[in-house]
Short mmCIF file of C-alpha atoms and ligand atoms in Angstrom, two decimals:
data_model
loop_
_atom_site.label_atom_id
_atom_site.label_comp_id
_atom_site.label_asym_id
_atom_site.label_seq_id
_atom_site.Cartn_x
_atom_site.Cartn_y
_atom_site.Cartn_z
CA MET I 310 62.64 82.30 255.36
CA ASP I 311 60.39 82.46 252.31
CA ILE I 312 61.45 81.17 248.94
CA GLN I 313 61.39 84.57 247.18
CA SER I 314 63.88 86.19 249.54
CA SER I 315 66.12 83.10 249.39
CA LEU I 316 66.14 83.27 245.60
CA LYS I 317 67.17 86.93 245.78
CA LYS I 318 70.33 85.88 247.62
CA LEU I 319 71.57 83.88 244.64
CA PRO I 320 74.67 85.62 243.22
CA SER I 321 75.08 86.61 239.57
CA VAL I 322 77.32 84.60 237.25
CA GLU I 323 79.61 87.65 236.94
CA ALA I 324 80.06 87.95 240.69
CA VAL I 325 81.19 84.33 240.97
CA LEU I 326 83.40 84.61 237.88
CA GLU I 327 85.30 87.51 239.43
CA ASN I 328 86.12 85.58 242.59
CA ASP I 329 89.88 85.15 243.09
CA ARG I 330 89.66 81.45 243.63
CA LEU I 331 88.46 80.90 240.08
CA ARG I 332 91.27 82.85 238.44
CA GLU I 333 93.65 79.91 237.95
CA PHE I 334 91.00 78.00 236.00
CA ILE I 335 90.32 80.69 233.43
CA THR I 336 92.29 80.23 230.22
CA PRO I 337 91.54 81.39 226.66
CA LEU I 338 89.76 78.12 225.91
CA SER I 339 88.13 77.47 229.27
CA ARG I 340 86.36 80.79 229.90
CA ARG I 341 83.12 79.84 228.17
CA GLY I 342 83.05 76.48 230.00
CA VAL I 343 83.81 78.08 233.37
CA ILE I 344 80.79 80.36 232.93
CA ARG I 345 78.67 77.34 232.11
CA ILE I 346 79.84 75.51 235.23
CA ILE I 347 79.07 78.56 237.39
CA ARG I 348 75.60 78.69 235.87
CA GLU I 349 75.08 74.98 236.57
CA ASN I 350 76.00 75.49 240.21
CA ILE I 351 73.75 78.54 240.63
CA ASP I 352 70.91 76.61 238.98
CA HIS I 353 71.53 73.70 241.31
CA HIS I 354 71.13 75.97 244.35
CA ARG I 355 68.06 77.61 242.81
CA LYS I 356 66.48 74.17 242.56
CA LEU I 357 67.40 73.40 246.16
CA ILE I 358 65.75 76.62 247.33
CA LEU I 359 62.60 76.00 245.27
CA ARG I 360 62.40 72.51 246.73
CA GLY I 361 62.76 73.99 250.21
CA ASP I 362 65.96 71.96 250.71
CA GLY I 363 68.43 73.53 253.12
CA SER I 364 70.43 76.01 251.13
CA PRO I 365 72.64 78.15 253.44
CA ALA I 366 70.67 80.89 255.15
CA GLY I 367 72.94 83.93 254.80
CA LYS I 368 73.75 85.62 251.53
CA ASN I 369 77.50 85.35 252.13
CA ASP I 370 77.21 81.70 253.11
CA LEU I 371 75.38 80.96 249.88
CA PHE I 372 77.95 82.83 247.81
CA ALA I 373 80.83 80.98 249.52
CA ARG I 374 79.09 77.68 248.96
CA ILE I 375 78.57 78.32 245.25
CA VAL I 376 82.22 79.37 244.84
CA GLU I 377 83.24 76.23 246.72
CA ASP I 378 81.07 73.96 244.53
CA THR I 379 82.32 75.69 241.38
CA VAL I 380 85.97 75.26 242.36
CA ARG I 381 85.34 71.58 243.01
CA SER I 382 83.68 71.14 239.60
CA LEU I 383 86.55 72.98 237.93
CA GLU I 384 89.17 70.84 239.63
CA GLU I 385 87.31 67.78 238.46
CA VAL I 386 87.22 68.94 234.83
CA SER I 387 90.91 69.89 234.97
CA ASP I 388 91.72 66.27 235.73
CA LEU I 389 89.06 64.54 233.67
CA ARG I 390 91.12 61.53 232.61
CA GLN I 391 90.63 57.80 232.90
CA LYS I 392 91.87 56.78 236.33
CA ARG I 393 93.69 53.66 237.27
CA VAL I 394 91.68 50.83 238.85
CA ILE I 395 93.02 47.82 240.70
CA ASN I 396 90.82 44.97 239.52
CA ALA I 397 90.36 42.48 242.37
CA THR I 398 87.25 40.91 240.84
CA GLY I 399 89.04 38.09 239.03
CA VAL I 400 87.22 39.00 235.81
CA ILE I 401 90.08 39.15 233.33
CA LEU I 402 88.41 40.80 230.33
CA HIS I 403 86.28 43.25 232.30
CA THR I 404 84.60 45.35 229.60
CA ASN I 405 83.85 48.22 231.99
CA LEU I 406 87.51 48.33 233.02
CA GLY I 407 88.85 48.33 229.46
CA ARG I 408 89.16 44.57 228.79
CA ALA I 409 92.65 43.30 227.99
CA LEU I 410 95.88 44.48 229.58
CA MET I 411 98.86 44.55 227.26
CA GLY I 412 102.41 43.62 228.12
CA GLU I 413 105.51 45.79 228.12
CA GLU I 414 106.47 45.23 224.50
CA ALA I 415 102.99 46.01 223.14
CA CYS I 416 102.79 49.16 225.28
CA ALA I 417 106.23 50.21 224.02
CA ALA I 418 105.08 49.69 220.42
CA VAL I 419 102.04 51.90 221.05
CA ARG I 420 104.22 54.55 222.62
CA GLU I 421 106.64 54.52 219.71
CA ALA I 422 103.83 54.85 217.17
CA ALA I 423 102.21 57.62 219.21
CA SER I 424 105.25 59.78 219.81
CA GLY I 425 107.05 59.44 216.48
CA TYR I 426 106.52 58.91 212.76
CA VAL I 427 106.22 55.28 211.62
CA ASP I 428 106.08 53.47 208.28
CA LEU I 429 102.33 53.02 208.67
CA GLU I 430 101.36 53.26 205.00
CA MET I 431 104.69 53.54 203.23
CA ASP I 432 107.02 50.90 201.91
CA MET I 433 110.46 52.25 202.69
CA SER I 434 112.20 50.39 199.83
CA SER I 435 109.98 51.73 197.07
CA GLY I 436 108.66 54.87 198.73
CA GLN I 437 105.22 53.75 197.56
CA ARG I 438 102.03 53.90 199.52
CA VAL I 439 100.98 50.48 200.87
CA ASN I 440 98.18 48.98 202.95
CA ARG I 441 98.48 49.84 206.64
CA MET I 442 97.28 46.36 207.51
CA ARG I 443 99.91 44.47 205.50
CA ARG I 444 101.81 43.29 208.59
CA VAL I 445 98.81 42.11 210.60
CA ILE I 446 97.37 40.42 207.50
CA ARG I 447 100.61 38.45 207.07
CA LEU I 448 100.78 37.47 210.73
CA LEU I 449 97.07 36.60 211.03
CA THR I 450 96.99 34.47 207.90
CA LEU I 451 100.16 32.60 208.88
CA LEU I 452 98.87 31.98 212.39
CA THR I 453 95.35 30.87 211.49
CA GLY I 454 95.57 29.42 207.98
CA ALA I 455 93.06 31.98 206.64
CA GLU I 456 93.63 33.22 203.08
CA ASP I 457 93.11 36.85 203.93
CA ALA I 458 92.26 39.16 206.83
CA LEU I 459 90.82 42.58 207.52
CA VAL I 460 90.99 44.63 210.70
CA VAL I 461 88.40 47.26 211.68
CA ASN I 462 87.58 49.35 214.73
CA ASN I 463 85.93 46.59 216.78
CA ASN I 464 84.00 43.37 216.31
CA ALA I 465 80.65 45.16 216.14
CA ALA I 466 82.07 47.06 213.15
CA ALA I 467 83.32 43.80 211.64
CA VAL I 468 79.83 42.26 211.79
CA PHE I 469 78.29 45.45 210.45
CA LEU I 470 80.73 45.62 207.53
CA ALA I 471 80.27 41.96 206.59
CA VAL I 472 76.47 42.14 206.71
CA ASN I 473 76.39 45.44 204.89
CA THR I 474 78.66 44.15 202.13
CA TYR I 475 76.57 41.06 201.43
CA ALA I 476 73.06 42.13 202.36
CA ARG I 477 72.91 45.91 201.96
CA LYS I 478 70.23 45.50 199.35
CA GLY I 479 69.46 41.90 200.20
CA ARG I 480 68.45 39.78 203.14
CA VAL I 481 70.46 38.37 206.01
CA ALA I 482 69.15 35.24 207.72
CA ILE I 483 69.75 34.71 211.43
CA SER I 484 68.36 32.30 214.02
CA ARG I 485 66.10 33.83 216.68
CA GLY I 486 68.18 31.91 219.20
CA GLU I 487 71.19 34.02 218.28
CA LEU I 488 69.67 37.51 218.27
CA VAL I 489 71.63 38.49 221.34
CA GLU I 490 72.59 41.59 223.21
CA ILE I 491 76.17 41.59 224.43
CA GLY I 492 77.51 44.00 227.02
CA GLY I 493 74.75 46.58 226.77
CA SER I 494 75.64 48.38 223.58
CA PHE I 495 75.95 45.49 221.14
CA ARG I 496 72.37 44.64 220.21
CA LEU I 497 72.43 42.39 217.21
CA PRO I 498 68.88 43.09 215.92
CA GLU I 499 69.58 46.84 215.73
CA ILE I 500 72.98 46.38 214.10
CA LEU I 501 71.59 43.98 211.51
CA SER I 502 68.67 46.15 210.56
CA ALA I 503 71.01 49.12 210.17
CA ALA I 504 73.39 47.11 207.97
CA ALA I 505 71.08 45.00 205.82
CA GLY I 506 68.15 45.57 203.50
CA GLU I 507 66.08 43.07 205.43
CA VAL I 508 66.61 40.73 208.38
CA LEU I 509 65.03 37.28 208.10
CA GLU I 510 64.59 35.97 211.63
CA ILE I 511 64.30 32.23 211.46
CA GLY I 512 63.48 29.38 213.85
CA THR I 513 62.56 30.01 217.47
CA THR I 514 64.51 31.05 220.55
CA ASN I 515 65.29 27.49 221.54
CA ARG I 516 65.17 25.59 218.26
CA THR I 517 66.38 26.33 214.75
CA HIS I 518 66.78 23.66 212.07
CA LEU I 519 68.64 23.43 208.79
CA GLU I 520 65.27 23.56 206.95
CA ASP I 521 64.70 27.00 208.46
CA TYR I 522 67.87 28.25 206.80
CA ALA I 523 66.96 26.49 203.54
CA ARG I 524 63.58 28.24 203.58
CA ALA I 525 65.31 31.58 204.17
CA LEU I 526 67.38 30.89 201.06
CA ASP I 527 64.18 30.20 199.14
CA GLU I 528 62.98 33.59 200.34
CA GLY I 529 66.06 35.20 198.83
CA ALA I 530 68.57 35.39 201.71
CA SER I 531 71.89 36.69 200.37
CA LEU I 532 73.82 35.97 203.55
CA LEU I 533 73.62 33.38 206.33
CA LEU I 534 74.85 34.71 209.66
CA LYS I 535 75.69 32.59 212.66
CA VAL I 536 76.49 34.25 215.98
CA HIS I 537 78.22 32.90 219.05
CA THR I 538 75.82 33.66 221.88
CA SER I 539 78.74 34.52 224.20
CA ASN I 540 77.41 35.29 227.67
CA TYR I 541 74.12 33.50 227.10
CA ARG I 542 73.12 29.89 226.69
CA VAL I 543 69.84 28.26 225.73
CA VAL I 544 69.62 24.94 227.52
CA GLY I 545 67.05 22.15 227.64
CA PHE I 546 64.89 21.40 224.58
CA THR I 547 67.14 23.05 222.05
CA ASN I 548 68.51 22.70 218.57
CA GLN I 549 70.97 24.93 216.79
CA VAL I 550 72.44 24.17 213.40
CA SER I 551 76.19 23.56 213.55
CA LEU I 552 78.53 25.79 211.61
CA LYS I 553 79.60 22.82 209.52
CA GLU I 554 76.04 22.03 208.39
CA LEU I 555 75.37 25.66 207.66
CA VAL I 556 78.54 25.98 205.57
CA GLU I 557 77.52 22.93 203.52
CA LEU I 558 74.10 24.43 202.89
CA GLY I 559 75.61 27.79 201.94
CA LYS I 560 78.06 26.18 199.53
CA SER I 561 75.33 24.11 197.84
CA ARG I 562 73.28 27.26 197.28
CA GLN I 563 76.24 29.60 196.65
CA VAL I 564 75.35 31.96 199.47
CA PRO I 565 78.11 33.03 201.86
CA VAL I 566 78.13 32.07 205.54
CA ILE I 567 79.63 34.36 208.14
CA TYR I 568 80.31 33.41 211.74
CA ASP I 569 80.51 36.06 214.45
CA GLN I 570 82.71 34.23 216.90
CA GLY I 571 83.19 37.29 219.15
CA SER I 572 85.39 35.63 221.69
CA GLY I 573 86.98 32.26 221.11
CA ILE I 574 90.64 31.40 221.10
CA ILE I 575 93.68 31.15 218.88
CA TYR I 576 95.91 29.16 221.15
CA PRO I 577 94.65 25.71 222.13
CA TYR I 578 93.87 26.65 225.71
CA ALA I 579 92.53 23.18 226.37
CA SER I 580 96.12 22.08 226.77
CA ALA I 581 96.35 24.52 229.68
CA GLY I 582 93.16 23.15 231.25
CA ILE I 583 90.78 25.83 229.93
CA GLU I 584 87.99 24.40 227.85
CA GLY I 585 84.65 25.33 226.37
CA GLU I 586 85.60 27.35 223.31
CA GLU I 587 86.41 26.28 219.80
CA ASP I 588 89.65 27.52 218.39
CA ILE I 589 89.69 29.74 215.35
CA GLN I 590 91.78 27.42 213.18
CA SER I 591 89.21 24.60 213.51
CA LEU I 592 86.36 26.98 212.76
CA LEU I 593 88.09 28.12 209.57
CA GLU I 594 88.57 24.50 208.58
CA THR I 595 84.79 24.12 208.30
CA GLY I 596 85.14 26.20 205.11
CA VAL I 597 83.16 29.15 206.52
CA ASP I 598 83.47 32.12 204.17
CA MET I 599 84.40 34.52 206.95
CA LEU I 600 84.52 34.76 210.71
CA SER I 601 84.98 37.72 212.98
CA PHE I 602 86.15 38.27 216.54
CA SER I 603 87.38 40.95 218.96
CA ALA I 604 91.15 41.44 219.10
CA ASP I 605 90.97 42.42 222.74
CA LYS I 606 88.92 39.39 223.83
CA VAL I 607 90.66 36.75 221.77
CA LEU I 608 94.24 38.00 221.54
CA GLY I 609 94.60 40.28 224.55
CA SER I 610 95.36 43.24 222.32
CA ALA I 611 93.95 46.74 222.03
CA GLN I 612 90.37 47.15 220.79
CA ALA I 613 89.91 46.00 217.19
CA GLY I 614 87.66 43.72 215.15
CA ILE I 615 89.26 41.03 213.02
CA LEU I 616 87.75 39.34 209.98
CA LEU I 617 89.35 36.19 208.61
CA GLY I 618 88.33 34.25 205.56
CA GLY I 619 88.70 33.52 201.87
CA SER I 620 90.49 36.04 199.66
CA THR I 621 87.39 36.75 197.54
CA PRO I 622 84.97 37.64 200.36
CA ILE I 623 87.60 39.61 202.30
CA ALA I 624 88.48 41.58 199.14
CA ARG I 625 84.81 42.36 198.71
CA LEU I 626 84.64 43.72 202.24
CA ARG I 627 87.77 45.76 201.66
CA SER I 628 86.20 47.44 198.64
CA ASN I 629 83.09 48.47 200.61
CA HIS I 630 83.54 52.21 201.29
CA LEU I 631 82.46 51.60 204.87
CA SER I 632 85.74 49.79 205.51
CA ARG I 633 87.35 53.26 205.37
CA VAL I 634 84.77 54.58 207.82
CA LEU I 635 85.53 51.73 210.23
CA ARG I 636 89.30 51.95 209.78
CA VAL I 637 91.56 50.99 212.64
CA ASP I 638 94.12 53.55 213.87
CA LYS I 639 97.90 53.24 214.00
CA LEU I 640 98.00 52.77 217.78
CA SER I 641 95.71 49.73 217.74
CA LEU I 642 97.69 48.33 214.82
CA ALA I 643 100.99 48.85 216.62
CA ALA I 644 99.61 46.91 219.60
CA LEU I 645 98.13 44.19 217.44
CA GLU I 646 101.35 43.69 215.46
CA GLN I 647 103.39 43.20 218.62
CA VAL I 648 100.79 40.91 220.21
CA LEU I 649 100.65 38.76 217.06
CA ILE I 650 104.44 38.58 217.03
CA HIS I 651 104.25 37.17 220.58
CA TYR I 652 101.83 34.47 219.36
CA TRP I 653 104.06 33.74 216.38
CA ARG I 654 107.13 33.36 218.60
CA GLY I 655 105.23 31.37 221.21
CA GLU I 656 105.91 34.03 223.85
CA PHE I 657 102.62 33.55 225.67
CA ASP I 658 104.12 34.67 228.96
CA ARG I 659 104.50 38.15 227.46
CA LEU I 660 100.69 38.40 227.34
CA PRO I 661 99.20 39.50 230.69
CA VAL I 662 95.81 38.00 229.78
CA TRP I 663 97.45 34.64 229.17
CA ARG I 664 99.37 34.83 232.46
CA MET I 665 96.14 35.57 234.32
CA MET I 666 94.18 32.78 232.60
CA THR I 667 96.79 30.17 233.28
CA ALA I 668 97.81 31.22 236.82
CA ASP I 669 97.81 28.01 238.83
CA ILE I 670 95.55 27.58 241.80
CA ASP I 671 98.36 26.90 244.27
CA SER I 672 100.13 30.14 243.52
CA LEU I 673 96.78 31.96 243.81
CA ARG I 674 96.21 30.32 247.19
CA ILE I 675 99.65 31.33 248.41
CA ARG I 676 99.16 34.92 247.29
CA ALA I 677 95.70 35.06 248.87
CA GLU I 678 96.92 33.61 252.18
CA HIS I 679 99.81 36.00 252.25
CA LEU I 680 97.56 39.03 251.93
CA ALA I 681 95.01 37.55 254.36
CA ASP I 682 97.78 37.13 256.96
CA ARG I 683 98.96 40.66 256.53
CA LEU I 684 95.42 41.99 256.82
CA ARG I 685 94.80 39.99 259.99
CA SER I 686 97.98 41.20 261.67
CA GLY I 687 97.55 44.75 260.40
CA LEU I 688 94.05 44.92 261.81
CA GLY I 689 94.80 42.80 264.86
CA LYS I 690 91.65 40.81 264.24
CA GLU I 691 91.10 37.15 263.73
CA GLY I 692 88.47 34.97 262.21
CA LYS I 693 86.68 37.28 259.84
CA ILE I 694 89.25 37.11 257.09
CA SER I 695 89.59 33.79 255.35
CA VAL I 696 90.78 32.26 252.11
CA VAL I 697 88.11 30.28 250.31
CA ALA I 698 87.74 28.42 247.04
CA GLY I 699 85.66 30.32 244.48
CA GLU I 700 85.40 31.24 240.88
CA GLY I 701 86.75 33.98 238.67
CA SER I 702 85.86 34.40 235.04
CA ILE I 703 87.52 35.33 231.83
CA GLY I 704 84.74 37.79 231.01
CA GLY I 705 84.11 39.69 227.81
CA GLY I 706 81.55 37.05 226.89
CA SER I 707 84.31 34.47 226.59
CA PHE I 708 84.16 31.01 228.09
CA PRO I 709 80.80 31.77 229.71
CA ILE I 710 80.08 28.32 231.02
CA ASN I 711 83.59 27.59 232.13
CA PRO I 712 84.39 29.77 235.11
CA LEU I 713 87.96 29.76 236.34
CA PRO I 714 88.44 28.02 239.67
CA SER I 715 90.18 30.48 241.97
CA MET I 716 91.14 31.20 245.57
CA LEU I 717 89.46 34.24 247.08
CA ILE I 718 90.08 36.33 250.14
CA ARG I 719 86.81 36.65 251.98
CA ILE I 720 86.16 39.46 254.44
CA ASN I 721 83.06 38.80 256.45
CA LEU I 722 81.34 41.95 257.68
CA SER I 723 78.22 42.87 259.59
CA ALA I 724 75.05 43.65 257.66
CA GLY I 725 75.30 46.51 255.17
CA MET I 726 79.03 46.99 255.71
CA ALA I 727 80.18 45.18 252.57
CA GLU I 728 78.49 47.76 250.32
CA LYS I 729 79.95 50.63 252.31
CA LEU I 730 83.47 49.23 252.29
CA SER I 731 83.26 48.51 248.59
CA LEU I 732 82.23 52.12 247.96
CA LEU I 733 85.17 53.42 249.99
CA LEU I 734 87.50 51.18 248.00
CA ARG I 735 86.08 52.37 244.67
CA ARG I 736 86.70 55.94 245.78
CA SER I 737 90.25 55.37 246.97
CA LYS I 738 93.22 56.34 244.78
CA PRO I 739 93.86 54.20 242.87
CA ALA I 740 90.34 52.81 242.92
CA ILE I 741 90.00 49.19 244.03
CA LEU I 742 87.20 47.05 242.65
CA VAL I 743 86.11 43.94 244.57
CA ARG I 744 83.18 41.54 244.54
CA ILE I 745 80.37 41.52 247.07
CA LYS I 746 78.18 38.61 247.98
CA GLY I 747 75.82 38.83 250.93
CA ASP I 748 77.70 40.44 253.82
CA SER I 749 81.09 39.47 252.51
CA LEU I 750 83.68 41.11 250.35
CA TYR I 751 85.67 38.88 248.00
CA LEU I 752 89.02 39.61 246.41
CA ASP I 753 90.54 37.56 243.62
CA LEU I 754 94.25 38.27 243.14
CA ARG I 755 94.35 36.57 239.74
CA THR I 756 93.76 39.96 238.08
CA VAL I 757 96.01 41.92 240.48
CA ASP I 758 99.63 42.73 239.84
CA GLU I 759 101.90 41.74 242.73
CA ASP I 760 103.03 45.38 243.03
CA ASP I 761 99.45 46.43 243.77
CA VAL I 762 98.80 44.04 246.64
CA LYS I 763 100.23 46.49 249.17
CA LEU I 764 97.87 49.18 247.85
CA ILE I 765 94.94 46.83 248.40
CA GLN I 766 96.11 46.16 251.93
CA ASP I 767 96.39 49.90 252.63
CA GLY I 768 93.00 50.58 251.04
CA LEU I 769 91.28 47.87 253.04
CA GLU I 770 92.89 48.90 256.33
CA GLU I 771 91.97 52.51 255.75
CA GLY I 772 88.42 51.61 254.72
CA LEU I 773 87.88 49.34 257.71
CA ARG I 774 89.26 51.96 260.06
CA ILE I 775 86.80 54.53 258.71
CA LEU I 776 83.88 52.12 258.89
CA LEU I 777 84.53 50.40 262.17
CA GLY I 778 86.47 53.00 264.11
CA GLY I 779 88.40 51.15 266.76
CA SER I 780 85.81 48.44 267.12
CA ASP I 781 86.23 44.80 266.33
CA LEU I 782 85.50 43.47 262.87
CA ASN I 783 82.62 41.55 264.35
CA GLY I 784 81.09 45.01 264.74
C1 PLP H 461 81.90 40.89 222.17
C2 PLP H 461 81.13 40.45 221.03
C3 PLP H 461 80.75 41.36 220.05
C4 PLP H 461 81.11 42.81 220.12
O1 PLP H 461 82.50 42.96 219.93
P1 PLP H 461 83.22 44.36 220.20
O2 PLP H 461 84.66 44.09 219.86
O3 PLP H 461 83.00 44.69 221.63
O4 PLP H 461 82.61 45.35 219.28
C5 PLP H 461 80.04 40.89 218.98
N1 PLP H 461 79.68 39.59 218.88
C6 PLP H 461 80.03 38.69 219.82
C7 PLP H 461 79.61 37.27 219.65
C8 PLP H 461 80.77 39.08 220.92
O5 PLP H 461 81.13 38.20 221.85
#
């Protein structure tokens, strides 16, 4: 059939709109969008025809197909919410999966603040308006020893606000070895040039010396910025100036020093066998004017950026009008307050992130073997499912060079099958995310709630049945 006569079979938008099957989707506010979706589907089929790609031959077939596609698109939009994912990757702060999980109490606090009125900005004794951050400021300063604190939307906003406050019309100096990109959308060079009058890039990628900073000060730098390189390390012939040295230089020249710590820790995790990060208290003790970090990465709270430091610099940030633009909402504050209360009370076991980080290897092995056994008996197959030593990671740019030793379930498959099984798992409900390496699938139960293990078993059994039919795992 020629293209012209195929194109003539395309229905009109009105014809599709009047079809009975679309009726339930048409509401006062959806009508315009429904029409747009119909048009998208007709256009899609027009393109297929023009490309000579098998669009249904008969006019009625084509109409039915377009109605079918439209209904599917409409169902999708009617349920366009974030969907639950079972994270079997062992990456605790998985940015693409929403980073930190919060415990029961923090979730309850969020719920209470969301569904009712709260004393967000009112002192109930005086009836006066007060700072919405007063509670987190008190908790943060008591926990860390900082004089003052400020909370904004996220850590990118915290860095932006600090740089903008001190170098809006001036110059911010930063080592070329620290001009990093973190997690795709945080590109430091872009953020700095948007926030500051001028960015003075100093040193080289692998080596920056104190004299480089001193020269930047001679050139009029109004702010010295140091950035934790998070998920990236320069190794070999390197030199970076320590925070302590930089703070001394800044003090001697009366120019503030700000440290973007990003991740890092509040609790001394070293005592729990997790090393490789400096804790925030020690960093503050260097006398740094301010430091910033992500509340979700460091505390296991909802998304927020936290600035800690001296009362004068923090007050200056607070009076920058942009602090209103970057303001944190009541839900994040409700979460953060409860999470900080847990730290204050020493209730680390109420923090899911903490429980995952400190899960001991023996209990992980037992959990892994348990699931492996059930999978073997469920599938009636031996040998291809094993429990092996491996590594998980904290993620979120934290602890990059200190992976977490873990015990993984390994499912060995024939060539190409691992990708296919992983796709089936991602599409199951709830979605299950695993790791793939070579022809094997790996599951780390460190990041999986015990209640979800059965769902993983069901998902894997179903996926393997689809992929392998009745055949043996050896394929
Ligand atoms: C993660 C990170 C950021 C970005 O923080 P967000 O809270 O995601 O905005 C900035 N700097 C460093 C060093 C980081 O690790």
